[in-house]
Amino acid sequence: MSRGQSDKPLECRAGHAMSTEAGIDVQQELEDRIHEFRTSAPPMPVVVVHAEDDAADGAVFALVKELAEVQREHRSWCAVVDAEVCGEGDDPTARAASLLRDLSGWDGTRSSGRRRSPLYRRYAFPRLGLIQAIEDAARSEGGAWPRTDDGRQHTEAEETQRKLLKQLAKQRWRPAAVPGSRTGLRTGFGLRFVDMGNVLPASVVAGLGALFARSEWYASLGWGLGILLALILLNHMPGRAPLFLWLRRESKWFLTTTFLSVASREQPTDTSLLRPIRSWKAIASRAYDVAGWLLDEREGSRIQLYVLAMLEDLRDSHTRWSWDLRGFKRSRPPLLFLPRISNSNGGIELVRAISDVRSRRSELDPLLVLAGVAARDVERLKPRAGSAAAPGRGPARAEGLSRMRMRYRDWAGSLRSTQSPSGESTLPWVLTLPLPSHELTTLRERDRHCVKASNRPTVARVVWALHSLVLVACLAAALLGWRALSLDREHCASGVLTANTYTEKKESGRGEQMECIGLATGGVRFSDWLSDKQDEKRPMSAGAEPSSWTVADLEEAVHDENVEVREGSGPFVTVVYAGPLSSDPDGAPSPVKGIEELAGVHVAQKAINDTSSRKLRVLVANGGVDMQHQVTMADKIAAYADTDPTLIGVVGIGRNLRSGKETVERLAEAGLPVVSGTNSSSELPKKLANWFSLAAPDDWQAEQLGLIARQLRTPGSDQSALVLARKQPDKGKGTGTEKEREGRTDAYTQAQATFGGRMLAREGFTMQDLLAYDVPNGTPQMGEQAETICKRKDVPTVIYFAGRVEDLRSLMSELGEEKGCKEDMTILTGDDLSKARFAPDKERVGPNVTLYHVTLAKMSGPGDTDFYADARKAFPESFPGRIGPDSPPLASGQAALSHDATKALHTAAGKAPHNRAATWVNLRNVSVKSLATGTIDFTRAPLYEARAGHSIALVEVRREEGGDTYRSAEVCSRRAGDTARLTEEECRIR
């Protein structure tokens, strides 16, 4: 930069402005090289400045020191060798080598607290440290260094090598700390206590150990961390070589650099993670050879080895595509300032060594050197005597161009030829800048200028930095936490990033208790979502032993059987049981219906797997309290069907809700047939081809109850009757979306009310207005309805109860408290009352009430079916004594119907490998005899019409006189498969 240019910035921080014109020019020259370094890899010269006459030598030395201070202010990494420093040794090369051991550090922040810290972290010099460590260990032994190629000294060489390795182990293969000596190399260069070359392999070993432990995640984590800690402690144990020494980057360089190759030694020169002994022998042999070389001053290459190691470390510290992108972050090269070099302090030999190593290696490195030399010593920078020198061209001069820029351009242009040994006229990497005396005079304060430095952080420094990583880690942790919470709120089983998508959390229709809805796969268990009270073993009838069935027990039994199926070698098919496996916190304490149905499915599974070549695997799905979330459950089953070709169909969906049509449609879209044991819908078989039900439909049930109502009708008299039904959720009121309210709409009670009312009218009863009662929070409210019934002049003699079994106790209590209802009264109702367990603390019947209800299962006797033997085999603890149709866990028929449905679906799968579509088609050809409820026959089931041959029984229930016991008697019945019509004569009640 010419002194006359006017574009120099005048705004300077304190200490930035140079005090001489020559200093301004040299500072600009340095900044030009640094600016090029940001975008490319230019050759970095050893810039040597000197005065044109001896009188100005002091000004040159002061200029170099001033430039070092300015570069520190510009946030460059700088190392300075003061003029007073004189290297140790008997000759200039030895003193030059000692200078590298006594550098004051590359920090630039020691002398003044106001200076800004450099742009990026300290440099590490592992290669230079390794060479110094070997020299320190060798010098500690003292004496001559025997050669191993001399057979007579072979034994002595082996002993010397052993001592050398022992000393290196004591030093931890690091330079020895000499009391009172400068330790700038070890502290300023920032050698690290924990080397990634050690920690990374240790981490791999720890990870493999944790993996092979094959235990719980916390045990594996503890095991891995323990191994890692043990390896790190062992690695830093005093008196031994570090672990994984051969994997360090300095070791790889140490063995592969051509500078250290020894042709006479046939030793391996490679390192391998899988060959530690061979790698260790290679390092030991090379260390012995290098130690002898370092002690032999006649070699004259000790200083070059030091320089080579330093330049390799600097080159490695500026590698761009490294894990930390350090080459992109270090936008300014390291600068080495030598304020005064001379032959006496070894500085000139150091400059010579840098030039020689660069020429020998022919590789670029980032080090930029600025040295000051006395005018009388400039000639010492010429080649040694005996070198072939060719005339070089002097620096080009041009009008209007900066003298220093032209000198650099000429130097860079001639670098190719000057590096040739035959054409060397000067040290090729040294750029000498003579400074006129008048440019070295001190300027007035107002004439001083500064050069603007480009020291803004790079994009990589901002983005790929510790603070950015911390910010990203915090954001990632927050996102992962939010994701984990979202997954935890939505699904029953979830981790940080993944969840079991076949399950979903839903609020119960009554109360705020959460339910687990969907298909249980993996480790999901619906019993985990039940309290101990809700899943406790409860009596099934008055005086009976407690049932052995809980949701947890059944899920575990099904899982164990599935494991045996999956581990077996034979073919298998998969069936999903879909039912209510949640408990209403304000209603029934135990999901009895779901428990009994799942027990029946497991009985069939156990029997099939014991006798059939095609095994049966059962998955469990939960539709929630009263199947309120059965559409969601169907979506999860359909999603799973896309991933499991062995899934052939669904058993269950036994509660008739308004959402049943949509539920079965979703399963039909997935190609899944549905075989239901207890769903009495009259609509579904007429609208859906994949619907197969064992339950008598509601309209046919009402028709059979007409045989009872006809006998209650006195000919010629005016008898009144009414229908008492559950009130359905109002579409305009209540909580939840319309779809959720529709899911709570009980299609069963609506159908029972419709068909029951038509039947009574058809039998000649005078029909009163329908009465509807509400069930807020699971508790039926019938006070007003009972008062209306009992205070009328014409109290109805027959009431058709279109409700659920859990509402019966409230009805009987309210009717018993009303004075107007003292006459005999008959209540007719559908199949839901087959689940009743009549006892003082359970369902009741008033003293003047006779109850007639339908049951869907006319059970076969023990001699007609294997069902009871299979049930005892599946649950031996539940049936220690006699087993039959009246056994408490089986009396309701829920288990028998689900057992028969499972058998029918498995039969449709056939013996040959069939898919779910073939199973759907084959269901209309299924006829299975000797099942729990008779013969399940779908061969005469017309498409989109109701079939015949359902199992049914009409049951009469009365309270015994003078007590709280109840008599339940079957009036008439038909087993499944029997298509003969029931007659009034068969169903005689009087």
PDB file of N, CA and C in Angstrom, residues 536-591:
ATOM      1  N   GLU A 536     -60.344 -56.158  39.940  1.00  0.00           N
ATOM      2  CA  GLU A 536     -60.249 -57.180  40.971  1.00  0.00           C
ATOM      3  C   GLU A 536     -61.155 -58.354  40.643  1.00  0.00           C
ATOM      4  N   LYS A 537     -60.885 -59.479  41.271  1.00  0.00           N
ATOM      5  CA  LYS A 537     -61.704 -60.669  41.067  1.00  0.00           C
ATOM      6  C   LYS A 537     -62.995 -60.518  41.862  1.00  0.00           C
ATOM      7  N   ARG A 538     -64.122 -60.568  41.151  1.00  0.00           N
ATOM      8  CA  ARG A 538     -65.411 -60.279  41.779  1.00  0.00           C
ATOM      9  C   ARG A 538     -66.339 -61.468  41.637  1.00  0.00           C
ATOM     10  N   PRO A 539     -67.303 -61.644  42.576  1.00  0.00           N
ATOM     11  CA  PRO A 539     -68.263 -62.746  42.472  1.00  0.00           C
ATOM     12  C   PRO A 539     -69.140 -62.596  41.246  1.00  0.00           C
ATOM     13  N   MET A 540     -69.395 -63.703  40.581  1.00  0.00           N
ATOM     14  CA  MET A 540     -70.236 -63.686  39.392  1.00  0.00           C
ATOM     15  C   MET A 540     -71.701 -63.907  39.736  1.00  0.00           C
ATOM     16  N   SER A 541     -72.013 -64.484  40.870  1.00  0.00           N
ATOM     17  CA  SER A 541     -73.408 -64.666  41.275  1.00  0.00           C
ATOM     18  C   SER A 541     -73.454 -64.851  42.783  1.00  0.00           C
ATOM     19  N   ALA A 542     -74.648 -64.766  43.322  1.00  0.00           N
ATOM     20  CA  ALA A 542     -74.792 -64.862  44.772  1.00  0.00           C
ATOM     21  C   ALA A 542     -74.337 -66.235  45.251  1.00  0.00           C
ATOM     22  N   GLY A 543     -73.483 -66.232  46.248  1.00  0.00           N
ATOM     23  CA  GLY A 543     -73.026 -67.484  46.822  1.00  0.00           C
ATOM     24  C   GLY A 543     -71.972 -68.205  46.028  1.00  0.00           C
ATOM     25  N   ALA A 544     -71.603 -67.677  44.860  1.00  0.00           N
ATOM     26  CA  ALA A 544     -70.619 -68.358  44.025  1.00  0.00           C
ATOM     27  C   ALA A 544     -69.210 -67.970  44.439  1.00  0.00           C
ATOM     28  N   GLU A 545     -68.289 -68.828  44.062  1.00  0.00           N
ATOM     29  CA  GLU A 545     -66.899 -68.508  44.320  1.00  0.00           C
ATOM     30  C   GLU A 545     -66.464 -67.357  43.431  1.00  0.00           C
ATOM     31  N   PRO A 546     -65.491 -66.572  43.876  1.00  0.00           N
ATOM     32  CA  PRO A 546     -65.027 -65.467  43.043  1.00  0.00           C
ATOM     33  C   PRO A 546     -64.493 -65.966  41.714  1.00  0.00           C
ATOM     34  N   SER A 547     -64.728 -65.193  40.672  1.00  0.00           N
ATOM     35  CA  SER A 547     -64.228 -65.540  39.356  1.00  0.00           C
ATOM     36  C   SER A 547     -62.716 -65.382  39.316  1.00  0.00           C
ATOM     37  N   SER A 548     -62.057 -66.268  38.574  1.00  0.00           N
ATOM     38  CA  SER A 548     -60.612 -66.189  38.442  1.00  0.00           C
ATOM     39  C   SER A 548     -60.189 -65.317  37.278  1.00  0.00           C
ATOM     40  N   TRP A 549     -61.139 -64.700  36.612  1.00  0.00           N
ATOM     41  CA  TRP A 549     -60.806 -63.967  35.394  1.00  0.00           C
ATOM     42  C   TRP A 549     -60.710 -62.480  35.674  1.00  0.00           C
ATOM     43  N   THR A 550     -59.579 -61.912  35.339  1.00  0.00           N
ATOM     44  CA  THR A 550     -59.405 -60.464  35.299  1.00  0.00           C
ATOM     45  C   THR A 550     -58.816 -60.127  33.938  1.00  0.00           C
ATOM     46  N   VAL A 551     -58.897 -58.864  33.569  1.00  0.00           N
ATOM     47  CA  VAL A 551     -58.342 -58.444  32.288  1.00  0.00           C
ATOM     48  C   VAL A 551     -56.851 -58.751  32.236  1.00  0.00           C
ATOM     49  N   ALA A 552     -56.148 -58.507  33.340  1.00  0.00           N
ATOM     50  CA  ALA A 552     -54.701 -58.755  33.362  1.00  0.00           C
ATOM     51  C   ALA A 552     -54.403 -60.236  33.162  1.00  0.00           C
ATOM     52  N   ASP A 553     -55.163 -61.106  33.845  1.00  0.00           N
ATOM     53  CA  ASP A 553     -54.922 -62.547  33.701  1.00  0.00           C
ATOM     54  C   ASP A 553     -55.172 -63.012  32.277  1.00  0.00           C
ATOM     55  N   LEU A 554     -56.270 -62.537  31.694  1.00  0.00           N
ATOM     56  CA  LEU A 554     -56.611 -62.975  30.341  1.00  0.00           C
ATOM     57  C   LEU A 554     -55.611 -62.455  29.319  1.00  0.00           C
ATOM     58  N   GLU A 555     -55.193 -61.221  29.460  1.00  0.00           N
ATOM     59  CA  GLU A 555     -54.202 -60.681  28.522  1.00  0.00           C
ATOM     60  C   GLU A 555     -52.892 -61.456  28.609  1.00  0.00           C
ATOM     61  N   GLU A 556     -52.484 -61.815  29.809  1.00  0.00           N
ATOM     62  CA  GLU A 556     -51.252 -62.568  29.967  1.00  0.00           C
ATOM     63  C   GLU A 556     -51.393 -63.971  29.377  1.00  0.00           C
ATOM     64  N   ALA A 557     -52.567 -64.593  29.566  1.00  0.00           N
ATOM     65  CA  ALA A 557     -52.788 -65.936  29.008  1.00  0.00           C
ATOM     66  C   ALA A 557     -52.768 -65.904  27.488  1.00  0.00           C
ATOM     67  N   VAL A 558     -53.429 -64.922  26.902  1.00  0.00           N
ATOM     68  CA  VAL A 558     -53.437 -64.790  25.441  1.00  0.00           C
ATOM     69  C   VAL A 558     -52.022 -64.515  24.926  1.00  0.00           C
ATOM     70  N   HIS A 559     -51.279 -63.660  25.630  1.00  0.00           N
ATOM     71  CA  HIS A 559     -49.913 -63.337  25.193  1.00  0.00           C
ATOM     72  C   HIS A 559     -49.020 -64.572  25.221  1.00  0.00           C
ATOM     73  N   ASP A 560     -49.109 -65.369  26.280  1.00  0.00           N
ATOM     74  CA  ASP A 560     -48.291 -66.575  26.375  1.00  0.00           C
ATOM     75  C   ASP A 560     -48.611 -67.543  25.238  1.00  0.00           C
ATOM     76  N   GLU A 561     -49.887 -67.674  24.921  1.00  0.00           N
ATOM     77  CA  GLU A 561     -50.271 -68.560  23.820  1.00  0.00           C
ATOM     78  C   GLU A 561     -49.772 -68.021  22.486  1.00  0.00           C
ATOM     79  N   ASN A 562     -49.814 -66.700  22.313  1.00  0.00           N
ATOM     80  CA  ASN A 562     -49.312 -66.091  21.071  1.00  0.00           C
ATOM     81  C   ASN A 562     -47.814 -66.321  20.911  1.00  0.00           C
ATOM     82  N   VAL A 563     -47.078 -66.268  22.009  1.00  0.00           N
ATOM     83  CA  VAL A 563     -45.630 -66.506  21.944  1.00  0.00           C
ATOM     84  C   VAL A 563     -45.348 -67.912  21.439  1.00  0.00           C
ATOM     85  N   GLU A 564     -46.097 -68.882  21.937  1.00  0.00           N
ATOM     86  CA  GLU A 564     -45.895 -70.257  21.482  1.00  0.00           C
ATOM     87  C   GLU A 564     -46.232 -70.389  20.000  1.00  0.00           C
ATOM     88  N   VAL A 565     -47.266 -69.673  19.552  1.00  0.00           N
ATOM     89  CA  VAL A 565     -47.637 -69.733  18.135  1.00  0.00           C
ATOM     90  C   VAL A 565     -46.543 -69.130  17.265  1.00  0.00           C
ATOM     91  N   ARG A 566     -46.020 -67.962  17.668  1.00  0.00           N
ATOM     92  CA  ARG A 566     -45.004 -67.294  16.856  1.00  0.00           C
ATOM     93  C   ARG A 566     -43.689 -68.066  16.840  1.00  0.00           C
ATOM     94  N   GLU A 567     -43.381 -68.716  17.952  1.00  0.00           N
ATOM     95  CA  GLU A 567     -42.130 -69.471  18.017  1.00  0.00           C
ATOM     96  C   GLU A 567     -42.241 -70.815  17.322  1.00  0.00           C
ATOM     97  N   GLY A 568     -43.464 -71.283  17.061  1.00  0.00           N
ATOM     98  CA  GLY A 568     -43.641 -72.546  16.365  1.00  0.00           C
ATOM     99  C   GLY A 568     -43.331 -72.423  14.887  1.00  0.00           C
ATOM    100  N   SER A 569     -43.182 -73.547  14.236  1.00  0.00           N
ATOM    101  CA  SER A 569     -42.817 -73.561  12.820  1.00  0.00           C
ATOM    102  C   SER A 569     -44.020 -73.673  11.898  1.00  0.00           C
ATOM    103  N   GLY A 570     -45.201 -73.952  12.451  1.00  0.00           N
ATOM    104  CA  GLY A 570     -46.364 -74.153  11.612  1.00  0.00           C
ATOM    105  C   GLY A 570     -47.033 -72.855  11.199  1.00  0.00           C
ATOM    106  N   PRO A 571     -47.945 -72.935  10.220  1.00  0.00           N
ATOM    107  CA  PRO A 571     -48.675 -71.738   9.788  1.00  0.00           C
ATOM    108  C   PRO A 571     -49.676 -71.294  10.849  1.00  0.00           C
ATOM    109  N   PHE A 572     -50.026 -70.036  10.824  1.00  0.00           N
ATOM    110  CA  PHE A 572     -51.000 -69.515  11.774  1.00  0.00           C
ATOM    111  C   PHE A 572     -51.756 -68.356  11.148  1.00  0.00           C
ATOM    112  N   VAL A 573     -52.924 -68.093  11.710  1.00  0.00           N
ATOM    113  CA  VAL A 573     -53.726 -66.937  11.325  1.00  0.00           C
ATOM    114  C   VAL A 573     -53.967 -66.106  12.580  1.00  0.00           C
ATOM    115  N   THR A 574     -54.314 -64.849  12.356  1.00  0.00           N
ATOM    116  CA  THR A 574     -54.509 -63.918  13.459  1.00  0.00           C
ATOM    117  C   THR A 574     -55.943 -63.434  13.468  1.00  0.00           C
ATOM    118  N   VAL A 575     -56.535 -63.401  14.651  1.00  0.00           N
ATOM    119  CA  VAL A 575     -57.893 -62.909  14.864  1.00  0.00           C
ATOM    120  C   VAL A 575     -57.830 -61.817  15.921  1.00  0.00           C
ATOM    121  N   VAL A 576     -58.610 -60.761  15.735  1.00  0.00           N
ATOM    122  CA  VAL A 576     -58.683 -59.679  16.712  1.00  0.00           C
ATOM    123  C   VAL A 576     -59.983 -59.814  17.495  1.00  0.00           C
ATOM    124  N   TYR A 577     -59.857 -59.841  18.817  1.00  0.00           N
ATOM    125  CA  TYR A 577     -61.049 -59.703  19.655  1.00  0.00           C
ATOM    126  C   TYR A 577     -61.244 -58.224  19.950  1.00  0.00           C
ATOM    127  N   ALA A 578     -62.423 -57.699  19.618  1.00  0.00           N
ATOM    128  CA  ALA A 578     -62.734 -56.282  19.825  1.00  0.00           C
ATOM    129  C   ALA A 578     -63.915 -56.180  20.765  1.00  0.00           C
ATOM    130  N   GLY A 579     -63.669 -55.638  21.961  1.00  0.00           N
ATOM    131  CA  GLY A 579     -64.744 -55.527  22.939  1.00  0.00           C
ATOM    132  C   GLY A 579     -64.481 -54.448  23.959  1.00  0.00           C
ATOM    133  N   PRO A 580     -65.378 -54.329  24.952  1.00  0.00           N
ATOM    134  CA  PRO A 580     -65.210 -53.310  25.997  1.00  0.00           C
ATOM    135  C   PRO A 580     -64.320 -53.824  27.128  1.00  0.00           C
ATOM    136  N   LEU A 581     -63.126 -53.266  27.229  1.00  0.00           N
ATOM    137  CA  LEU A 581     -62.192 -53.688  28.264  1.00  0.00           C
ATOM    138  C   LEU A 581     -61.813 -52.530  29.174  1.00  0.00           C
ATOM    139  N   SER A 582     -62.652 -51.514  29.203  1.00  0.00           N
ATOM    140  CA  SER A 582     -62.476 -50.398  30.134  1.00  0.00           C
ATOM    141  C   SER A 582     -63.616 -50.411  31.134  1.00  0.00           C
ATOM    142  N   SER A 583     -63.358 -49.860  32.316  1.00  0.00           N
ATOM    143  CA  SER A 583     -64.380 -49.792  33.355  1.00  0.00           C
ATOM    144  C   SER A 583     -64.905 -48.383  33.482  1.00  0.00           C
ATOM    145  N   ASP A 584     -66.199 -48.286  33.707  1.00  0.00           N
ATOM    146  CA  ASP A 584     -66.823 -46.996  33.959  1.00  0.00           C
ATOM    147  C   ASP A 584     -66.549 -46.612  35.408  1.00  0.00           C
ATOM    148  N   PRO A 585     -65.823 -45.505  35.643  1.00  0.00           N
ATOM    149  CA  PRO A 585     -65.510 -45.149  37.036  1.00  0.00           C
ATOM    150  C   PRO A 585     -66.738 -44.829  37.864  1.00  0.00           C
ATOM    151  N   ASP A 586     -67.840 -44.439  37.206  1.00  0.00           N
ATOM    152  CA  ASP A 586     -69.068 -44.119  37.930  1.00  0.00           C
ATOM    153  C   ASP A 586     -70.124 -45.206  37.788  1.00  0.00           C
ATOM    154  N   GLY A 587     -69.778 -46.265  37.071  1.00  0.00           N
ATOM    155  CA  GLY A 587     -70.765 -47.319  36.850  1.00  0.00           C
ATOM    156  C   GLY A 587     -70.276 -48.641  37.369  1.00  0.00           C
ATOM    157  N   ALA A 588     -70.346 -49.654  36.502  1.00  0.00           N
ATOM    158  CA  ALA A 588     -69.947 -50.997  36.910  1.00  0.00           C
ATOM    159  C   ALA A 588     -68.475 -51.020  37.263  1.00  0.00           C
ATOM    160  N   PRO A 589     -68.096 -51.684  38.355  1.00  0.00           N
ATOM    161  CA  PRO A 589     -66.694 -51.681  38.779  1.00  0.00           C
ATOM    162  C   PRO A 589     -65.800 -52.574  37.948  1.00  0.00           C
ATOM    163  N   SER A 590     -66.358 -53.442  37.114  1.00  0.00           N
ATOM    164  CA  SER A 590     -65.523 -54.367  36.362  1.00  0.00           C
ATOM    165  C   SER A 590     -66.118 -54.576  34.982  1.00  0.00           C
ATOM    166  N   PRO A 591     -65.286 -54.623  33.912  1.00  0.00           N
ATOM    167  CA  PRO A 591     -65.802 -54.834  32.548  1.00  0.00           C
ATOM    168  C   PRO A 591     -66.171 -56.296  32.322  1.00  0.00           C
TER     169      PRO A 591
END
